[in-house]
């Protein structure tokens, strides 16, 4: 009777962040001139929250750095921007999501 010890280890490759990061739709939307963008982090991560125009030009960086787990609400002031549709993008670990928002002046 030989005993065999089998070690099993399950590694999730590339899963830096669980999937339950939530990027909410901005409120109010449409907005003038300020709106709030909120998101939820289940664990700490390096977070970048940026606003782009539809041509892909970066208009603003609302957050850039290491953040601990929690819910964040950022104020975005678009008073210097023209009316139109903009995109905001949240990057946290491997998570990337973009949503649209509309500025009406």
GROMACS .gro file of N, CA, C and O in nm:
model
  420
    1UNK      N    1   0.080  -0.120   0.000
    1UNK     CA    2   0.000   0.000   0.000
    1UNK      C    3   0.084   0.125   0.000
    1UNK      O    4   0.125   0.170   0.105
    2UNK      N    5   0.110   0.181  -0.117
    2UNK     CA    6   0.180   0.308  -0.124
    2UNK      C    7   0.080   0.423  -0.125
    2UNK      O    8  -0.025   0.415  -0.190
    3UNK      N    9   0.112   0.524  -0.048
    3UNK     CA   10   0.025   0.641  -0.044
    3UNK      C   11   0.079   0.748  -0.139
    3UNK      O   12   0.200   0.772  -0.142
    4UNK      N   13  -0.011   0.805  -0.213
    4UNK     CA   14   0.031   0.912  -0.303
    4UNK      C   15  -0.035   1.042  -0.256
    4UNK      O   16  -0.158   1.048  -0.244
    5UNK      N   17   0.047   1.137  -0.228
    5UNK     CA   18  -0.006   1.268  -0.193
    5UNK      C   19  -0.014   1.356  -0.318
    5UNK      O   20   0.087   1.382  -0.382
    6UNK      N   21  -0.135   1.394  -0.350
    6UNK     CA   22  -0.154   1.479  -0.468
    6UNK      C   23  -0.188   1.619  -0.421
    6UNK      O   24  -0.285   1.639  -0.349
    7UNK      N   25  -0.104   1.712  -0.460
    7UNK     CA   26  -0.131   1.851  -0.424
    7UNK      C   27  -0.199   1.920  -0.540
    7UNK      O   28  -0.152   1.914  -0.653
    8UNK      N   29  -0.312   1.978  -0.512
    8UNK     CA   30  -0.379   2.054  -0.617
    8UNK      C   31  -0.381   2.200  -0.577
    8UNK      O   32  -0.412   2.234  -0.463
    9UNK      N   33  -0.346   2.282  -0.671
    9UNK     CA   34  -0.355   2.426  -0.646
    9UNK      C   35  -0.425   2.489  -0.765
    9UNK      O   36  -0.397   2.456  -0.880
   10UNK      N   37  -0.518   2.572  -0.733
   10UNK     CA   38  -0.594   2.639  -0.839
   10UNK      C   39  -0.550   2.785  -0.843
   10UNK      O   40  -0.562   2.857  -0.744
   11UNK      N   41  -0.496   2.823  -0.955
   11UNK     CA   42  -0.453   2.961  -0.970
   11UNK      C   43  -0.535   3.025  -1.079
   11UNK      O   44  -0.550   2.969  -1.188
   12UNK      N   45  -0.590   3.140  -1.048
   12UNK     CA   46  -0.663   3.213  -1.150
   12UNK      C   47  -0.564   3.304  -1.221
   12UNK      O   48  -0.519   3.403  -1.166
   13UNK      N   49  -0.532   3.269  -1.341
   13UNK     CA   50  -0.430   3.343  -1.414
   13UNK      C   51  -0.480   3.482  -1.451
   13UNK      O   52  -0.588   3.499  -1.508
   14UNK      N   53  -0.404   3.581  -1.413
   14UNK     CA   54  -0.434   3.717  -1.454
   14UNK      C   55  -0.554   3.779  -1.387
   14UNK      O   56  -0.600   3.885  -1.428
   15UNK      N   57  -0.608   3.715  -1.287
   15UNK     CA   58  -0.725   3.771  -1.220
   15UNK      C   59  -0.680   3.863  -1.108
   15UNK      O   60  -0.681   3.825  -0.991
   16UNK      N   61  -0.638   3.982  -1.144
   16UNK     CA   62  -0.595   4.076  -1.041
   16UNK      C   63  -0.713   4.127  -0.959
   16UNK      O   64  -0.700   4.154  -0.842
   17UNK      N   65  -0.825   4.142  -1.027
   17UNK     CA   66  -0.941   4.203  -0.962
   17UNK      C   67  -1.063   4.115  -0.980
   17UNK      O   68  -1.084   4.061  -1.087
   18UNK      N   69  -1.143   4.100  -0.875
   18UNK     CA   70  -1.269   4.030  -0.893
   18UNK      C   71  -1.362   4.110  -0.984
   18UNK      O   72  -1.344   4.229  -1.004
   19UNK      N   73  -1.459   4.043  -1.039
   19UNK     CA   74  -1.541   4.105  -1.143
   19UNK      C   75  -1.644   4.202  -1.089
   19UNK      O   76  -1.714   4.266  -1.166
   20UNK      N   77  -1.655   4.213  -0.956
   20UNK     CA   78  -1.763   4.298  -0.905
   20UNK      C   79  -1.718   4.441  -0.878
   20UNK      O   80  -1.766   4.505  -0.785
   21UNK      N   81  -1.626   4.490  -0.961
   21UNK     CA   82  -1.605   4.634  -0.964
   21UNK      C   83  -1.727   4.693  -1.034
   21UNK      O   84  -1.775   4.637  -1.133
   22UNK      N   85  -1.778   4.803  -0.984
   22UNK     CA   86  -1.898   4.862  -1.044
   22UNK      C   87  -1.866   5.007  -1.081
   22UNK      O   88  -1.822   5.085  -0.997
   23UNK      N   89  -1.887   5.039  -1.208
   23UNK     CA   90  -1.879   5.177  -1.254
   23UNK      C   91  -2.019   5.223  -1.285
   23UNK      O   92  -2.086   5.169  -1.374
   24UNK      N   93  -2.068   5.320  -1.207
   24UNK     CA   94  -2.206   5.365  -1.222
   24UNK      C   95  -2.219   5.469  -1.333
   24UNK      O   96  -2.123   5.539  -1.364
   25UNK      N   97  -2.339   5.479  -1.386
   25UNK     CA   98  -2.368   5.588  -1.479
   25UNK      C   99  -2.360   5.719  -1.401
   25UNK      O  100  -2.402   5.725  -1.286
   26UNK      N  101  -2.304   5.820  -1.465
   26UNK     CA  102  -2.293   5.949  -1.398
   26UNK      C  103  -2.431   6.006  -1.368
   26UNK      O  104  -2.530   5.971  -1.432
   27UNK      N  105  -2.437   6.092  -1.267
   27UNK     CA  106  -2.563   6.154  -1.226
   27UNK      C  107  -2.538   6.298  -1.187
   27UNK      O  108  -2.444   6.323  -1.112
   28UNK      N  109  -2.615   6.395  -1.231
   28UNK     CA  110  -2.721   6.376  -1.332
   28UNK      C  111  -2.663   6.357  -1.472
   28UNK      O  112  -2.547   6.388  -1.496
   29UNK      N  113  -2.743   6.307  -1.562
   29UNK     CA  114  -2.704   6.289  -1.701
   29UNK      C  115  -2.828   6.301  -1.788
   29UNK      O  116  -2.920   6.223  -1.769
   30UNK      N  117  -2.837   6.396  -1.880
   30UNK     CA  118  -2.739   6.499  -1.914
   30UNK      C  119  -2.711   6.595  -1.798
   30UNK      O  120  -2.791   6.604  -1.707
   31UNK      N  121  -2.600   6.666  -1.809
   31UNK     CA  122  -2.559   6.753  -1.699
   31UNK      C  123  -2.506   6.887  -1.750
   31UNK      O  124  -2.470   6.901  -1.866
   32UNK      N  125  -2.505   6.986  -1.660
   32UNK     CA  126  -2.447   7.117  -1.686
   32UNK      C  127  -2.433   7.190  -1.554
   32UNK      O  128  -2.533   7.214  -1.489
   33UNK      N  129  -2.313   7.233  -1.517
   33UNK     CA  130  -2.186   7.193  -1.579
   33UNK      C  131  -2.117   7.082  -1.503
   33UNK      O  132  -2.013   7.033  -1.547
   34UNK      N  133  -2.173   7.038  -1.388
   34UNK     CA  134  -2.105   6.935  -1.309
   34UNK      C  135  -2.189   6.808  -1.299
   34UNK      O  136  -2.312   6.812  -1.306
   35UNK      N  137  -2.120   6.698  -1.281
   35UNK     CA  138  -2.187   6.569  -1.263
   35UNK      C  139  -2.102   6.485  -1.169
   35UNK      O  140  -1.986   6.518  -1.143
   36UNK      N  141  -2.159   6.379  -1.117
   36UNK     CA  142  -2.088   6.290  -1.026
   36UNK      C  143  -2.070   6.153  -1.090
   36UNK      O  144  -2.163   6.098  -1.148
   37UNK      N  145  -1.949   6.101  -1.078
   37UNK     CA  146  -1.917   5.968  -1.129
   37UNK      C  147  -1.876   5.883  -1.009
   37UNK      O  148  -1.784   5.920  -0.936
   38UNK      N  149  -1.946   5.775  -0.987
   38UNK     CA  150  -1.913   5.691  -0.871
   38UNK      C  151  -1.881   5.549  -0.915
   38UNK      O  152  -1.929   5.500  -1.016
   39UNK      N  153  -1.796   5.485  -0.837
   39UNK     CA  154  -1.758   5.347  -0.865
   39UNK      C  155  -1.726   5.277  -0.734
   39UNK      O  156  -1.703   5.341  -0.632
   40UNK      N  157  -1.729   5.144  -0.741
   40UNK     CA  158  -1.706   5.063  -0.622
   40UNK      C  159  -1.588   4.970  -0.647
   40UNK      O  160  -1.580   4.904  -0.751
   41UNK      N  161  -1.495   4.969  -0.551
   41UNK     CA  162  -1.379   4.881  -0.557
   41UNK      C  163  -1.392   4.773  -0.451
   41UNK      O  164  -1.404   4.804  -0.333
   42UNK      N  165  -1.388   4.645  -0.487
   42UNK     CA  166  -1.394   4.539  -0.387
   42UNK      C  167  -1.262   4.520  -0.312
   42UNK      O  168  -1.260   4.465  -0.204
   43UNK      N  169  -1.153   4.563  -0.372
   43UNK     CA  170  -1.023   4.554  -0.305
   43UNK      C  171  -0.934   4.663  -0.359
   43UNK      O  172  -0.966   4.725  -0.460
   44UNK      N  173  -0.822   4.688  -0.291
   44UNK     CA  174  -0.736   4.797  -0.334
   44UNK      C  175  -0.680   4.770  -0.473
   44UNK      O  176  -0.656   4.655  -0.511
   45UNK      N  177  -0.662   4.876  -0.548
   45UNK     CA  178  -0.611   4.864  -0.684
   45UNK      C  179  -0.556   4.998  -0.728
   45UNK      O  180  -0.588   5.103  -0.670
   46UNK      N  181  -0.473   4.994  -0.832
   46UNK     CA  182  -0.429   5.117  -0.895
   46UNK      C  183  -0.541   5.160  -0.990
   46UNK      O  184  -0.578   5.087  -1.080
   47UNK      N  185  -0.594   5.278  -0.964
   47UNK     CA  186  -0.714   5.323  -1.033
   47UNK      C  187  -0.684   5.445  -1.119
   47UNK      O  188  -0.618   5.538  -1.074
   48UNK      N  189  -0.734   5.443  -1.242
   48UNK     CA  190  -0.731   5.560  -1.326
   48UNK      C  191  -0.873   5.588  -1.374
   48UNK      O  192  -0.939   5.499  -1.430
   49UNK      N  193  -0.921   5.710  -1.350
   49UNK     CA  194  -1.052   5.752  -1.397
   49UNK      C  195  -1.032   5.876  -1.483
   49UNK      O  196  -0.985   5.979  -1.434
   50UNK      N  197  -1.062   5.863  -1.611
   50UNK     CA  198  -1.034   5.970  -1.706
   50UNK      C  199  -1.156   6.000  -1.791
   50UNK      O  200  -1.241   5.914  -1.812
   51UNK      N  201  -1.160   6.124  -1.841
   51UNK     CA  202  -1.268   6.168  -1.929
   51UNK      C  203  -1.209   6.200  -2.066
   51UNK      O  204  -1.106   6.267  -2.076
   52UNK      N  205  -1.275   6.150  -2.170
   52UNK     CA  206  -1.231   6.172  -2.307
   52UNK      C  207  -1.345   6.232  -2.388
   52UNK      O  208  -1.463   6.210  -2.356
   53UNK      N  209  -1.309   6.303  -2.497
   53UNK     CA  210  -1.413   6.341  -2.592
   53UNK      C  211  -1.430   6.225  -2.691
   53UNK      O  212  -1.357   6.125  -2.684
   54UNK      N  213  -1.526   6.237  -2.781
   54UNK     CA  214  -1.555   6.125  -2.871
   54UNK      C  215  -1.445   6.101  -2.972
   54UNK      O  216  -1.442   5.997  -3.037
   55UNK      N  217  -1.351   6.195  -2.985
   55UNK     CA  218  -1.237   6.175  -3.074
   55UNK      C  219  -1.123   6.105  -3.002
   55UNK      O  220  -1.019   6.078  -3.060
   56UNK      N  221  -1.143   6.077  -2.871
   56UNK     CA  222  -1.042   6.005  -2.796
   56UNK      C  223  -0.939   6.095  -2.729
   56UNK      O  224  -0.841   6.045  -2.675
   57UNK      N  225  -0.960   6.226  -2.733
   57UNK     CA  226  -0.868   6.316  -2.664
   57UNK      C  227  -0.900   6.321  -2.516
   57UNK      O  228  -1.017   6.334  -2.478
   58UNK      N  229  -0.797   6.314  -2.432
   58UNK     CA  230  -0.820   6.316  -2.288
   58UNK      C  231  -0.853   6.458  -2.244
   58UNK      O  232  -0.780   6.552  -2.269
   59UNK      N  233  -0.967   6.473  -2.176
   59UNK     CA  234  -1.013   6.602  -2.128
   59UNK      C  235  -0.975   6.625  -1.982
   59UNK      O  236  -0.952   6.737  -1.939
   60UNK      N  237  -0.974   6.517  -1.905
   60UNK     CA  238  -0.952   6.532  -1.762
   60UNK      C  239  -0.912   6.399  -1.700
   60UNK      O  240  -0.956   6.293  -1.745
   61UNK      N  241  -0.828   6.406  -1.598
   61UNK     CA  242  -0.797   6.288  -1.516
   61UNK      C  243  -0.854   6.313  -1.377
   61UNK      O  244  -0.810   6.405  -1.308
   62UNK      N  245  -0.954   6.235  -1.339
   62UNK     CA  246  -1.022   6.256  -1.212
   62UNK      C  247  -0.954   6.180  -1.099
   62UNK      O  248  -0.962   6.220  -0.982
   63UNK      N  249  -0.888   6.069  -1.133
   63UNK     CA  250  -0.821   5.990  -1.029
   63UNK      C  251  -0.709   5.913  -1.095
   63UNK      O  252  -0.724   5.863  -1.206
   64UNK      N  253  -0.596   5.907  -1.027
   64UNK     CA  254  -0.484   5.829  -1.078
   64UNK      C  255  -0.396   5.790  -0.960
   64UNK      O  256  -0.326   5.875  -0.905
   65UNK      N  257  -0.403   5.665  -0.921
   65UNK     CA  258  -0.321   5.622  -0.808
   65UNK      C  259  -0.380   5.501  -0.738
   65UNK      O  260  -0.486   5.451  -0.775
   66UNK      N  261  -0.311   5.458  -0.636
   66UNK     CA  262  -0.353   5.341  -0.560
   66UNK      C  263  -0.467   5.381  -0.466
   66UNK      O  264  -0.455   5.478  -0.391
   67UNK      N  265  -0.577   5.308  -0.472
   67UNK     CA  266  -0.692   5.335  -0.388
   67UNK      C  267  -0.728   5.209  -0.311
   67UNK      O  268  -0.717   5.099  -0.363
   68UNK      N  269  -0.774   5.228  -0.188
   68UNK     CA  270  -0.818   5.112  -0.111
   68UNK      C  271  -0.963   5.078  -0.147
   68UNK      O  272  -1.031   5.155  -0.214
   69UNK      N  273  -1.007   4.962  -0.102
   69UNK     CA  274  -1.143   4.917  -0.132
   69UNK      C  275  -1.244   5.017  -0.078
   69UNK      O  276  -1.223   5.080   0.026
   70UNK      N  277  -1.355   5.031  -0.148
   70UNK     CA  278  -1.459   5.123  -0.102
   70UNK      C  279  -1.537   5.179  -0.219
   70UNK      O  280  -1.518   5.140  -0.334
   71UNK      N  281  -1.627   5.271  -0.188
   71UNK     CA  282  -1.707   5.337  -0.289
   71UNK      C  283  -1.659   5.481  -0.302
   71UNK      O  284  -1.642   5.550  -0.201
   72UNK      N  285  -1.638   5.523  -0.424
   72UNK     CA  286  -1.584   5.656  -0.451
   72UNK      C  287  -1.681   5.734  -0.538
   72UNK      O  288  -1.743   5.680  -0.628
   73UNK      N  289  -1.693   5.863  -0.509
   73UNK     CA  290  -1.772   5.952  -0.592
   73UNK      C  291  -1.686   6.072  -0.629
   73UNK      O  292  -1.637   6.142  -0.540
   74UNK      N  293  -1.666   6.091  -0.758
   74UNK     CA  294  -1.584   6.200  -0.807
   74UNK      C  295  -1.673   6.305  -0.872
   74UNK      O  296  -1.766   6.272  -0.946
   75UNK      N  297  -1.643   6.431  -0.845
   75UNK     CA  298  -1.714   6.539  -0.913
   75UNK      C  299  -1.638   6.577  -1.040
   75UNK      O  300  -1.517   6.596  -1.036
   76UNK      N  301  -1.712   6.587  -1.149
   76UNK     CA  302  -1.651   6.628  -1.275
   76UNK      C  303  -1.711   6.762  -1.316
   76UNK      O  304  -1.832   6.775  -1.331
   77UNK      N  305  -1.625   6.862  -1.330
   77UNK     CA  306  -1.667   6.996  -1.369
   77UNK      C  307  -1.633   7.017  -1.516
   77UNK      O  308  -1.516   7.023  -1.552
   78UNK      N  309  -1.736   7.028  -1.599
   78UNK     CA  310  -1.716   7.041  -1.744
   78UNK      C  311  -1.744   7.183  -1.792
   78UNK      O  312  -1.774   7.204  -1.909
   79UNK      N  313  -1.734   7.281  -1.702
   79UNK     CA  314  -1.771   7.417  -1.740
   79UNK      C  315  -1.683   7.472  -1.852
   79UNK      O  316  -1.725   7.559  -1.927
   80UNK      N  317  -1.561   7.419  -1.867
   80UNK     CA  318  -1.473   7.470  -1.973
   80UNK      C  319  -1.487   7.390  -2.103
   80UNK      O  320  -1.421   7.421  -2.202
   81UNK      N  321  -1.572   7.288  -2.103
   81UNK     CA  322  -1.588   7.204  -2.222
   81UNK      C  323  -1.712   7.245  -2.302
   81UNK      O  324  -1.805   7.304  -2.249
   82UNK      N  325  -1.710   7.208  -2.428
   82UNK     CA  326  -1.824   7.235  -2.516
   82UNK      C  327  -1.932   7.130  -2.494
   82UNK      O  328  -1.906   7.020  -2.446
   83UNK      N  329  -2.055   7.165  -2.531
   83UNK     CA  330  -2.165   7.068  -2.524
   83UNK      C  331  -2.131   6.947  -2.610
   83UNK      O  332  -2.061   6.959  -2.711
   84UNK      N  333  -2.183   6.833  -2.570
   84UNK     CA  334  -2.159   6.713  -2.649
   84UNK      C  335  -2.154   6.589  -2.563
   84UNK      O  336  -2.179   6.593  -2.444
   85UNK      N  337  -2.119   6.479  -2.628
   85UNK     CA  338  -2.109   6.350  -2.559
   85UNK      C  339  -1.963   6.324  -2.525
   85UNK      O  340  -1.874   6.341  -2.609
   86UNK      N  341  -1.940   6.285  -2.401
   86UNK     CA  342  -1.806   6.252  -2.356
   86UNK      C  343  -1.805   6.110  -2.302
   86UNK      O  344  -1.910   6.054  -2.269
   87UNK      N  345  -1.686   6.053  -2.292
   87UNK     CA  346  -1.672   5.920  -2.236
   87UNK      C  347  -1.589   5.929  -2.109
   87UNK      O  348  -1.494   6.007  -2.103
   88UNK      N  349  -1.627   5.851  -2.010
   88UNK     CA  350  -1.539   5.839  -1.894
   88UNK      C  351  -1.501   5.693  -1.880
   88UNK      O  352  -1.580   5.603  -1.905
   89UNK      N  353  -1.372   5.671  -1.843
   89UNK     CA  354  -1.317   5.537  -1.842
   89UNK      C  355  -1.254   5.507  -1.707
   89UNK      O  356  -1.173   5.585  -1.658
   90UNK      N  357  -1.293   5.394  -1.652
   90UNK     CA  358  -1.236   5.347  -1.526
   90UNK      C  359  -1.145   5.229  -1.554
   90UNK      O  360  -1.185   5.132  -1.619
   91UNK      N  361  -1.021   5.241  -1.508
   91UNK     CA  362  -0.927   5.130  -1.518
   91UNK      C  363  -0.881   5.097  -1.377
   91UNK      O  364  -0.836   5.184  -1.303
   92UNK      N  365  -0.896   4.969  -1.339
   92UNK     CA  366  -0.855   4.924  -1.206
   92UNK      C  367  -0.802   4.783  -1.220
   92UNK      O  368  -0.878   4.690  -1.247
   93UNK      N  369  -0.671   4.766  -1.207
   93UNK     CA  370  -0.613   4.635  -1.233
   93UNK      C  371  -0.637   4.598  -1.378
   93UNK      O  372  -0.608   4.676  -1.468
   94UNK      N  373  -0.694   4.481  -1.401
   94UNK     CA  374  -0.726   4.439  -1.538
   94UNK      C  375  -0.863   4.483  -1.582
   94UNK      O  376  -0.905   4.456  -1.694
   95UNK      N  377  -0.935   4.549  -1.492
   95UNK     CA  378  -1.072   4.592  -1.523
   95UNK      C  379  -1.069   4.720  -1.604
   95UNK      O  380  -0.994   4.813  -1.573
   96UNK      N  381  -1.150   4.726  -1.709
   96UNK     CA  382  -1.159   4.847  -1.791
   96UNK      C  383  -1.303   4.863  -1.836
   96UNK      O  384  -1.361   4.770  -1.893
   97UNK      N  385  -1.362   4.977  -1.806
   97UNK     CA  386  -1.499   5.001  -1.851
   97UNK      C  387  -1.513   5.147  -1.890
   97UNK      O  388  -1.457   5.236  -1.826
   98UNK      N  389  -1.589   5.170  -1.996
   98UNK     CA  390  -1.615   5.305  -2.045
   98UNK      C  391  -1.766   5.328  -2.051
   98UNK      O  392  -1.841   5.240  -2.090
   99UNK      N  393  -1.807   5.446  -2.009
   99UNK     CA  394  -1.947   5.485  -2.021
   99UNK      C  395  -1.953   5.624  -2.085
   99UNK      O  396  -1.855   5.697  -2.085
  100UNK      N  397  -2.071   5.656  -2.137
  100UNK     CA  398  -2.089   5.785  -2.200
  100UNK      C  399  -2.170   5.879  -2.112
  100UNK      O  400  -2.253   5.834  -2.033
  101UNK      N  401  -2.146   6.007  -2.129
  101UNK     CA  402  -2.224   6.109  -2.058
  101UNK      C  403  -2.243   6.228  -2.151
  101UNK      O  404  -2.163   6.251  -2.243
  102UNK      N  405  -2.350   6.301  -2.128
  102UNK     CA  406  -2.387   6.410  -2.219
  102UNK      C  407  -2.387   6.543  -2.146
  102UNK      O  408  -2.455   6.558  -2.043
  103UNK      N  409  -2.311   6.637  -2.201
  103UNK     CA  410  -2.305   6.773  -2.148
  103UNK      C  411  -2.393   6.862  -2.234
  103UNK      O  412  -2.376   6.867  -2.357
  104UNK      N  413  -2.490   6.928  -2.173
  104UNK     CA  414  -2.581   7.017  -2.244
  104UNK      C  415  -2.572   7.154  -2.181
  104UNK      O  416  -2.599   7.169  -2.061
  105UNK      N  417  -2.532   7.253  -2.260
  105UNK     CA  418  -2.520   7.389  -2.207
  105UNK      C  419  -2.631   7.476  -2.260
  105UNK      O  420  -2.684   7.452  -2.366
   0.00000   0.00000   0.00000
